[in-house]
mmCIF file of C-alpha atoms in Angstrom:
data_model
loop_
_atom_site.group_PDB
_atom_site.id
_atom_site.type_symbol
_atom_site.label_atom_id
_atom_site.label_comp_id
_atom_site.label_asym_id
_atom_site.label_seq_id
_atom_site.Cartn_x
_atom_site.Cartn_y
_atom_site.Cartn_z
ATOM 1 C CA UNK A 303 -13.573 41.311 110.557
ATOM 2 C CA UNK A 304 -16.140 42.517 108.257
ATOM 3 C CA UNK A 305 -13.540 44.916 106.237
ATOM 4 C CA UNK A 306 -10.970 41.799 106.172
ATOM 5 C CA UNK A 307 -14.214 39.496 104.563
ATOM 6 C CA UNK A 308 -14.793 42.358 102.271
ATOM 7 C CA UNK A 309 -11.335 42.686 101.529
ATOM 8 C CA UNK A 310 -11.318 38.763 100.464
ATOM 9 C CA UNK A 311 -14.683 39.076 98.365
ATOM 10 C CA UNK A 312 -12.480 42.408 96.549
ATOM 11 C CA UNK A 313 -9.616 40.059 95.917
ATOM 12 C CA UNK A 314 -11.674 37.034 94.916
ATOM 13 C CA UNK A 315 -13.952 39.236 92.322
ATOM 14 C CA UNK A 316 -10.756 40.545 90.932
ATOM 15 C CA UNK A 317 -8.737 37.338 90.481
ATOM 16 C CA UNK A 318 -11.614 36.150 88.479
ATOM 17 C CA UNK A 319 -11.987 39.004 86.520
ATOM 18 C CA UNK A 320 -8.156 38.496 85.718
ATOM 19 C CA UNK A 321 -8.888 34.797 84.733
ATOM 20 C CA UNK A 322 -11.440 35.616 82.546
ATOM 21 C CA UNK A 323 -10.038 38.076 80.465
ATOM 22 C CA UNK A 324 -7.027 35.458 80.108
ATOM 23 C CA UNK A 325 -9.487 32.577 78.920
ATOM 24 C CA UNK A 326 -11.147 35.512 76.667
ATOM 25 C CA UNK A 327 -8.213 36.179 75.025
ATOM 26 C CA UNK A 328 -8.590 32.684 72.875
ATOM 27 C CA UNK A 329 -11.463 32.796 70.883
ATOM 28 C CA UNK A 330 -11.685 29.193 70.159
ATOM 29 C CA UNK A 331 -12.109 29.072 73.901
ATOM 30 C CA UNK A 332 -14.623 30.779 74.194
ATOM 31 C CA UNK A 333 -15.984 28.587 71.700
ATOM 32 C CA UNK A 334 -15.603 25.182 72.970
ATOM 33 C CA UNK A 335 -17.221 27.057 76.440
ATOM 34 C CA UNK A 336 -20.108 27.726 74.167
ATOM 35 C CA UNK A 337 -20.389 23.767 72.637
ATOM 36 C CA UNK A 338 -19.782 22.529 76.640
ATOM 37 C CA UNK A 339 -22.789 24.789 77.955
ATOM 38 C CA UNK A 340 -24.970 24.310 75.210
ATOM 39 C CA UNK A 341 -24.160 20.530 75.515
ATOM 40 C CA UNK A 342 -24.994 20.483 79.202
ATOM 41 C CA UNK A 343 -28.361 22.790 78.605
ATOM 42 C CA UNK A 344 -29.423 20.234 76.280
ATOM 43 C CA UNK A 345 -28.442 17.141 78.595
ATOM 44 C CA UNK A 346 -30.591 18.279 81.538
ATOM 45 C CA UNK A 347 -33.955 20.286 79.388
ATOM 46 C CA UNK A 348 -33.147 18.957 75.709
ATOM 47 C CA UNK A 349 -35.768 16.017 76.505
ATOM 48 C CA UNK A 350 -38.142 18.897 77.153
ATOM 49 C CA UNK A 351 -37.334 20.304 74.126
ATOM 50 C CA UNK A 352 -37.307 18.055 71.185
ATOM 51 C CA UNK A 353 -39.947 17.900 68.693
ATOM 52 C CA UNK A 354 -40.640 14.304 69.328
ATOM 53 C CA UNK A 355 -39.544 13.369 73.212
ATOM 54 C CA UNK A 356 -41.530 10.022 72.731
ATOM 55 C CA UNK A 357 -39.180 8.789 70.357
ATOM 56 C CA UNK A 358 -36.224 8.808 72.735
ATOM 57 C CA UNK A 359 -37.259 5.568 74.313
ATOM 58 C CA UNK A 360 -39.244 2.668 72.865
ATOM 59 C CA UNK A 361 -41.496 3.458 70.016
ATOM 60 C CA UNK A 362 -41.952 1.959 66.592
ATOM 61 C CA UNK A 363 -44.041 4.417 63.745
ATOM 62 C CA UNK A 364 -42.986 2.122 60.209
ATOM 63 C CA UNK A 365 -45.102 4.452 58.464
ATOM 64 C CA UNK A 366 -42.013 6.962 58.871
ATOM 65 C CA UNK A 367 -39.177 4.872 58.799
ATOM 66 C CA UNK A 368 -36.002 5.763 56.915
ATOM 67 C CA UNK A 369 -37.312 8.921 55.747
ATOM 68 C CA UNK A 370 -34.093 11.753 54.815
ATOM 69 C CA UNK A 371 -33.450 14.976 56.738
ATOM 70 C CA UNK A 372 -36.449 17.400 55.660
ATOM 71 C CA UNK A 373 -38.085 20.083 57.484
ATOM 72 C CA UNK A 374 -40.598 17.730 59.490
ATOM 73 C CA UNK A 375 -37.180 15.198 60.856
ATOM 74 C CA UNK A 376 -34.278 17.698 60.447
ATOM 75 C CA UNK A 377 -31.673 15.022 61.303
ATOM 76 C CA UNK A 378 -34.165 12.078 59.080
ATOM 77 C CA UNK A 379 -35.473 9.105 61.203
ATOM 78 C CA UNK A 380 -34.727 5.906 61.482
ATOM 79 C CA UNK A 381 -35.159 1.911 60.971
ATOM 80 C CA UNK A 382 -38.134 2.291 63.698
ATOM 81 C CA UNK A 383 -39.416 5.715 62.467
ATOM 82 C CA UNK A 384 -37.880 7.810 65.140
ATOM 83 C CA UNK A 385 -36.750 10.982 65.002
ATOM 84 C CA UNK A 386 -32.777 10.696 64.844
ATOM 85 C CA UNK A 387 -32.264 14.412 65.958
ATOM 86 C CA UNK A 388 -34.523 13.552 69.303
ATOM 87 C CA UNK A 389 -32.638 10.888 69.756
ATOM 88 C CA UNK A 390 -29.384 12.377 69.730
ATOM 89 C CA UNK A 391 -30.126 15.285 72.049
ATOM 90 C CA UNK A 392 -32.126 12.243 74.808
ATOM 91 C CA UNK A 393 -28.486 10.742 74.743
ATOM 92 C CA UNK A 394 -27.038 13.482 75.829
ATOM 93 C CA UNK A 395 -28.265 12.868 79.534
ATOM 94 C CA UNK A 396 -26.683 10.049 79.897
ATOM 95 C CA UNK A 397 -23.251 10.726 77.925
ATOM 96 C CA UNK A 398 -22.459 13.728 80.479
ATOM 97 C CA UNK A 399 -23.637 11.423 83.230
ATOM 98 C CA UNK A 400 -20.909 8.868 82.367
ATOM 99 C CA UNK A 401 -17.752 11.327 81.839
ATOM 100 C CA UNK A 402 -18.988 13.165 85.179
ATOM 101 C CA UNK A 403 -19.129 9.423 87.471
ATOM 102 C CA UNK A 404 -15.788 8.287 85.588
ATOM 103 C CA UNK A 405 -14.153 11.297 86.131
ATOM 104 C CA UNK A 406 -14.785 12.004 89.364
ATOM 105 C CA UNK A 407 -13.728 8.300 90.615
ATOM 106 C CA UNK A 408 -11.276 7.905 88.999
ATOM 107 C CA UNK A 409 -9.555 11.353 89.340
ATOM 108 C CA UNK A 410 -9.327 11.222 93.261
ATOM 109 C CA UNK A 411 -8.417 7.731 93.624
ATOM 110 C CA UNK A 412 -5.778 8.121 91.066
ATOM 111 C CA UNK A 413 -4.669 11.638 92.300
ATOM 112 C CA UNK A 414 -4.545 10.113 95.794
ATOM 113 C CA UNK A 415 -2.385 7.002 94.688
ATOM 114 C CA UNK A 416 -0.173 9.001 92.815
ATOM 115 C CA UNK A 417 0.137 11.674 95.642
ATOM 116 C CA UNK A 418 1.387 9.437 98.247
ATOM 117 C CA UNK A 419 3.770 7.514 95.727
ATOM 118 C CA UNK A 420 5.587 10.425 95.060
ATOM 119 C CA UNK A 421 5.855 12.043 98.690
ATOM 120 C CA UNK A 422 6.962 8.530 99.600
ATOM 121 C CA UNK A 423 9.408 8.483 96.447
ATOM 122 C CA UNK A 424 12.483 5.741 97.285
ATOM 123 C CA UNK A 425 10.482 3.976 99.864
ATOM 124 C CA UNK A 426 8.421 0.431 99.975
ATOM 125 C CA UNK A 427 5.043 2.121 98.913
ATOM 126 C CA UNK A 428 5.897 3.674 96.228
ATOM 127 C CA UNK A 429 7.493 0.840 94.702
ATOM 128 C CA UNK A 430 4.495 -1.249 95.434
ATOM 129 C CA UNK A 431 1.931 1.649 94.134
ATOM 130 C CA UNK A 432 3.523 2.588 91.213
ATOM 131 C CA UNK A 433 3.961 -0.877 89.618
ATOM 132 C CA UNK A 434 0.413 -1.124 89.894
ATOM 133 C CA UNK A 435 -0.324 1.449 88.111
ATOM 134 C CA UNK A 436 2.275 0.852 85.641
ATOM 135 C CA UNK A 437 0.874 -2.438 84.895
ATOM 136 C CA UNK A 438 -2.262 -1.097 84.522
ATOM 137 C CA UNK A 439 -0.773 1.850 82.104
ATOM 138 C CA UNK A 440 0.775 -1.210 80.228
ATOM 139 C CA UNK A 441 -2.566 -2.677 79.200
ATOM 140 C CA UNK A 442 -3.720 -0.427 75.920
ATOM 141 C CA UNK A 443 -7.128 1.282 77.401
ATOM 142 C CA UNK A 444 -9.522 0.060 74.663
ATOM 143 C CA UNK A 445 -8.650 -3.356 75.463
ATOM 144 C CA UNK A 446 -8.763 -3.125 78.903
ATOM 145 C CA UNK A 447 -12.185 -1.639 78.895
ATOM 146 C CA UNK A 448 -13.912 -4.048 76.925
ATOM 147 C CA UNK A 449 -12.109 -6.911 78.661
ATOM 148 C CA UNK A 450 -14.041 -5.624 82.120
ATOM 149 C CA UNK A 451 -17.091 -4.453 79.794
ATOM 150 C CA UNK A 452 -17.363 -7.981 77.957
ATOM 151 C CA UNK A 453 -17.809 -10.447 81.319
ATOM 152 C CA UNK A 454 -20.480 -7.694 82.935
ATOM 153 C CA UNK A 455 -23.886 -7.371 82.026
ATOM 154 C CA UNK A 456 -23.709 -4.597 79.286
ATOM 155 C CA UNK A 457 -25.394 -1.333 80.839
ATOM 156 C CA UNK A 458 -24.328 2.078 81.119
ATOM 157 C CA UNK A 459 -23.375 1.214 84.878
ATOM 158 C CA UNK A 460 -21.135 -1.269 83.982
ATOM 159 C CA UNK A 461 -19.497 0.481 80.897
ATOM 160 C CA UNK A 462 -18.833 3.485 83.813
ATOM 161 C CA UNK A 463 -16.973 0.912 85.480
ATOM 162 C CA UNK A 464 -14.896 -0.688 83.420
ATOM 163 C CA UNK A 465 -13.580 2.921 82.029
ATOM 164 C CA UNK A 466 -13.086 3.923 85.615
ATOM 165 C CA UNK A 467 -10.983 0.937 86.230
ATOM 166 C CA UNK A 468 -8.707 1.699 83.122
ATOM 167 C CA UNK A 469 -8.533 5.564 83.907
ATOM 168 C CA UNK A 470 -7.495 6.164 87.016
ATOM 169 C CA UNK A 471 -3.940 5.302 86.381
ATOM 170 C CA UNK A 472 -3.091 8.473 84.076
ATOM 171 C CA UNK A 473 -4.168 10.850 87.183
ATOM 172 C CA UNK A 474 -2.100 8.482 89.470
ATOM 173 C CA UNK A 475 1.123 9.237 87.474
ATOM 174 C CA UNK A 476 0.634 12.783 86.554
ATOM 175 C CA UNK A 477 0.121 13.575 90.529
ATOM 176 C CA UNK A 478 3.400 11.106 90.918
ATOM 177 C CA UNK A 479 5.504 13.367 88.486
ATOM 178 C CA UNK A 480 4.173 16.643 90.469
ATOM 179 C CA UNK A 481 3.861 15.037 93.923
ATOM 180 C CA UNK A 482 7.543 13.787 93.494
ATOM 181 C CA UNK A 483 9.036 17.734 92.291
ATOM 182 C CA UNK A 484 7.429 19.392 95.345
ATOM 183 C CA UNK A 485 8.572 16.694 98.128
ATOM 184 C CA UNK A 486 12.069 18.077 98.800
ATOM 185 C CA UNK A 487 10.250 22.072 98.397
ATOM 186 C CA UNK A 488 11.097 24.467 101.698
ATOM 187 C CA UNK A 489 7.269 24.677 102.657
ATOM 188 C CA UNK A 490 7.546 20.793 102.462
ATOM 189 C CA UNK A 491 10.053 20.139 104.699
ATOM 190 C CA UNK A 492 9.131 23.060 107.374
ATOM 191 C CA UNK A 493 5.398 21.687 107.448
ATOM 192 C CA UNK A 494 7.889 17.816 108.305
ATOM 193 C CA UNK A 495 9.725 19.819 110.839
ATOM 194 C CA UNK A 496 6.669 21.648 112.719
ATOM 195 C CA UNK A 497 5.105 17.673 113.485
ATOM 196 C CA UNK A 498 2.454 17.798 109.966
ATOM 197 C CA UNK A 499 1.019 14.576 109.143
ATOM 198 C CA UNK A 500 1.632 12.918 105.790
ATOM 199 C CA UNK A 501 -2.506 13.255 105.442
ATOM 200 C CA UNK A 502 -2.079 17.434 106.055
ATOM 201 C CA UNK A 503 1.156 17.648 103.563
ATOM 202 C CA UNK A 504 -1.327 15.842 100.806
ATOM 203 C CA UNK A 505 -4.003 17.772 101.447
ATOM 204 C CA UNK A 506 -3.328 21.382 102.210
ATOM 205 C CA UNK A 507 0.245 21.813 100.683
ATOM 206 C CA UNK A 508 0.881 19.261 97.683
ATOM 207 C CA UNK A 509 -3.470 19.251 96.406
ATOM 208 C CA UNK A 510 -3.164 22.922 95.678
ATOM 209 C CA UNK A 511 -0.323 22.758 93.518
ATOM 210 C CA UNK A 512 -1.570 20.181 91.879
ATOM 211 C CA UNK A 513 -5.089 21.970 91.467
ATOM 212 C CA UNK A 514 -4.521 23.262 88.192
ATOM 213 C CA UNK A 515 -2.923 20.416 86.224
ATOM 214 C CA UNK A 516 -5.498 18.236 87.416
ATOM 215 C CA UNK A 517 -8.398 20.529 86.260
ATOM 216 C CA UNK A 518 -7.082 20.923 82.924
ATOM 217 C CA UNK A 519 -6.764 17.042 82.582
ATOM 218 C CA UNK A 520 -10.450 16.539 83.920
ATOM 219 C CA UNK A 521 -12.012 18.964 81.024
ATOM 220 C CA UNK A 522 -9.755 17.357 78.442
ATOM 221 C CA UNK A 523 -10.317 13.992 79.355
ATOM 222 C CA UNK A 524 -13.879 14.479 78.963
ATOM 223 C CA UNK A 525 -14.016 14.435 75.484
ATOM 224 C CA UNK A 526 -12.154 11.147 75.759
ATOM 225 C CA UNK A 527 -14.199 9.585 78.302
ATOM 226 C CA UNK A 528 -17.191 9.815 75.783
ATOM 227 C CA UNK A 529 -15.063 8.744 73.306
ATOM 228 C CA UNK A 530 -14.671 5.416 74.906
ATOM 229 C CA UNK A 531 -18.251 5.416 76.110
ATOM 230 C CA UNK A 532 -19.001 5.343 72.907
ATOM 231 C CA UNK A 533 -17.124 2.876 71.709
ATOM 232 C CA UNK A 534 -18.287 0.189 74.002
ATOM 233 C CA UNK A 535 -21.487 1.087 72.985
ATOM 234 C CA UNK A 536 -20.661 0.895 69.210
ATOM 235 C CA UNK A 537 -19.276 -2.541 70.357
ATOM 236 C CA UNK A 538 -23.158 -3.314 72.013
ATOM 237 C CA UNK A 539 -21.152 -3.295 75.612
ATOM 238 C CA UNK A 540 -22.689 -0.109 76.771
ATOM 239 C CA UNK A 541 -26.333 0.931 76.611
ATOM 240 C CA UNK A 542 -28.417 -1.482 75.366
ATOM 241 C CA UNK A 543 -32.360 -0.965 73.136
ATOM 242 C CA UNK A 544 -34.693 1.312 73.691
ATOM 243 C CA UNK A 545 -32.403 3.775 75.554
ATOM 244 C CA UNK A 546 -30.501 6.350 73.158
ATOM 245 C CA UNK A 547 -26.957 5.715 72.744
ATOM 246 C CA UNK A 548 -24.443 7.982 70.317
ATOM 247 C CA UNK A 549 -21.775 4.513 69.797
ATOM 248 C CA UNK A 550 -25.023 2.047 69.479
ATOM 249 C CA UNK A 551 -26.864 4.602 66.952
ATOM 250 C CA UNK A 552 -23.427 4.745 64.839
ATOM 251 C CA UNK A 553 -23.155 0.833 64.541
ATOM 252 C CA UNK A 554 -26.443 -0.204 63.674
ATOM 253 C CA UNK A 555 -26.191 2.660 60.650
ATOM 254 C CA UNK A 556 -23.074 1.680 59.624
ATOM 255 C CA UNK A 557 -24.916 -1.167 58.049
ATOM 256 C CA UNK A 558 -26.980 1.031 55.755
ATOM 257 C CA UNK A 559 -23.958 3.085 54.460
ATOM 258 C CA UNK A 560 -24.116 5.056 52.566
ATOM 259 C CA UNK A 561 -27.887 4.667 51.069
ATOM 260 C CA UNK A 562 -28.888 6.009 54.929
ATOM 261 C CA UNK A 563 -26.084 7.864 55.531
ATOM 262 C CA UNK A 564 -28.241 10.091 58.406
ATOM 263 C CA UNK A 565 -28.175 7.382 60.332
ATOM 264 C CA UNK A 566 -24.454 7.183 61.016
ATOM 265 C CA UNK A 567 -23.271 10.633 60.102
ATOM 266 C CA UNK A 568 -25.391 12.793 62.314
ATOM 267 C CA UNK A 569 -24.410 10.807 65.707
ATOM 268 C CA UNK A 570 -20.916 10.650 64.648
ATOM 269 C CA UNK A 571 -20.690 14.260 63.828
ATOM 270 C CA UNK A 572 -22.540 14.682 67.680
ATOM 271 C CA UNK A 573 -19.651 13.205 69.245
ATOM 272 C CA UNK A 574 -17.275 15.077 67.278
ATOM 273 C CA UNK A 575 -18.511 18.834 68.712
ATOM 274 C CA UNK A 576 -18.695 17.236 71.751
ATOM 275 C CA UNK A 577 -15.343 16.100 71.706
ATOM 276 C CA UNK A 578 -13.627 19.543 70.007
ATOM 277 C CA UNK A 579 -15.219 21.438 72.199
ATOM 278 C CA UNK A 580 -13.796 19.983 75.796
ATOM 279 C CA UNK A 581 -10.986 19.993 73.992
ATOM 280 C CA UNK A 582 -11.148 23.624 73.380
ATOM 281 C CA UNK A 583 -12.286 24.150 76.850
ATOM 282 C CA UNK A 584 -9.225 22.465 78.393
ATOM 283 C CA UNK A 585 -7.112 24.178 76.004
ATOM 284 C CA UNK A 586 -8.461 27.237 77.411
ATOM 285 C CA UNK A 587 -8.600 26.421 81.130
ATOM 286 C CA UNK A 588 -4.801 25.284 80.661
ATOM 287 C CA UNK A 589 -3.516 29.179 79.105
ATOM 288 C CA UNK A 590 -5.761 30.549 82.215
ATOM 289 C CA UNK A 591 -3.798 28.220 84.513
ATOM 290 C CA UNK A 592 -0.466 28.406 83.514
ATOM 291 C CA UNK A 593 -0.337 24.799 83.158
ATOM 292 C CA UNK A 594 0.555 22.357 80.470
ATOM 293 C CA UNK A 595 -1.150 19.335 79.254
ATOM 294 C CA UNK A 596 -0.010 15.810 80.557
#
């Protein structure tokens, strides 16, 4: 038993090692690994960290209000006097927090719907499932999101919500498409004959071939996710005063273009890394995985 165990850990180690060396072969891959762990560092110690943490919620110093990026407010300050660039890393928290909770909603519940659509491809359910999700799909996302966002009280729970409800549809038809290829597969059918459950065929033969794709689509989409988050923020749906918020920092400098151009340019520029590198990340994870984006 123990030289089988060891044999596994041997395996493991080396299947890793493989994997890495893949994702190592892109260097922009590496990179955007290097903006997503810096970006998480900074979400869960960059509080700790700033120059001025106190600025990050309420406070008001007029005395340094609107001042330009020097060496004492690298990124400048603001309308209030608060330092933009410790404002920009306190947001940070609660950006990852929102493409984490979205993401991991609405990737099961979509994978799950779209799962047992296409196993069930032909029959009753799927039909029923499927149009769902198609009218959902139908709806642009934007639209949809700050249709849900609009009648709710706007607060970064809410704004979760309403982007979970418009999201879960793309996993639901990208596990229909794979879902639907491996149904009439040999393993398929032989796990049918030997008595399997449609639960066991989900779960332990269909979810590991769909592992992968669904992976890759997770780190992509969570560049998008903050996208949106932002947006509904820019749109003053999402986090609301005191509390740091990229989309709410961008639209209330946008008035002050381009005499205070620090105000608008520095968040923006924020969400951009943040953005390119998931992007790169997923790009990565996909050539390690053999899989292709959706």
């Amino acid at each position: 038993m123990e030289a089988l165990a060891e044999n596994k850990k041997t395996k493991f180690k080396e299947t890793m090692r493989k994997n890495w060396l893949k994702f190592a072969e892109s260097k922009i891959s590496v990179i955007g690994l290097i903006i997503v762990l810096l970006f998480i560092f900074l979400a869960f110690f960059g509080e700790s960290l700033v120059p001025y943490p106190e600025h990050i919620g309420a406070y008001v110093d007029f005395a340094s209000a609107n001042q330009a990026p020097s060496s004492e407010h690298i990124f400048g300050t603001d309308l209030m006097g608060r330092d933009i660039f410790s404002r920009i890393v306190g947001s940070f928290h609660n950006t990852l927090l929102m493409g984490v909770i979205v993401l991991l909603i609405s990737a099961p519940v979509g994978f799950i719907i779209g799962v047992v659509a296409g196993y069930n491809k032909g029959k009753l359910i799927d039909t029923v499932l499927m149009r769902i999700t198609d009218i959902f799909l139908a709806i642009p996302p934007l639209v949809l999101a700050m249709a849900i966002a609009s009648v709710l009280e706007p607060n970064l729970r809410n704004s979760m919500l309403a982007i979970t409800v418009m999201w879960w549809p793309w996993y639901a038809r990208l596990a229909y498409g794979i879902a639907s290829s491996l149904r009439t597969e040999n393993y398929i059918i032989y796990a049918e004959l030997t008595g399997a459950k449609m639960g066991h065929i989900i779960f332990r033969e269909i979810l590991p071939n769909c592992l992968s794709a669904v992976l890759t689509k997770m780190t992509l989409d969570m560049g998008y996710v903050i996208v949106m988050g932002a947006t509904l923020s820019y749109a003053g749906l999402g986090e609301q005063a005191p509390a740091p918020a990229l989309g709410s920092m961008i639209s209330q400098g946008v008035k002050y273009m381009p005499d205070q151009w620090w105000f608008t340019v520095f968040p923006a520029v924020a969400i951009m890394i943040i953005v390119l590198g998931f992007n790169l990340l997923g790009d990565g994870i996909s050539n390690m995985l053999g899989t292709e984006e959706s």
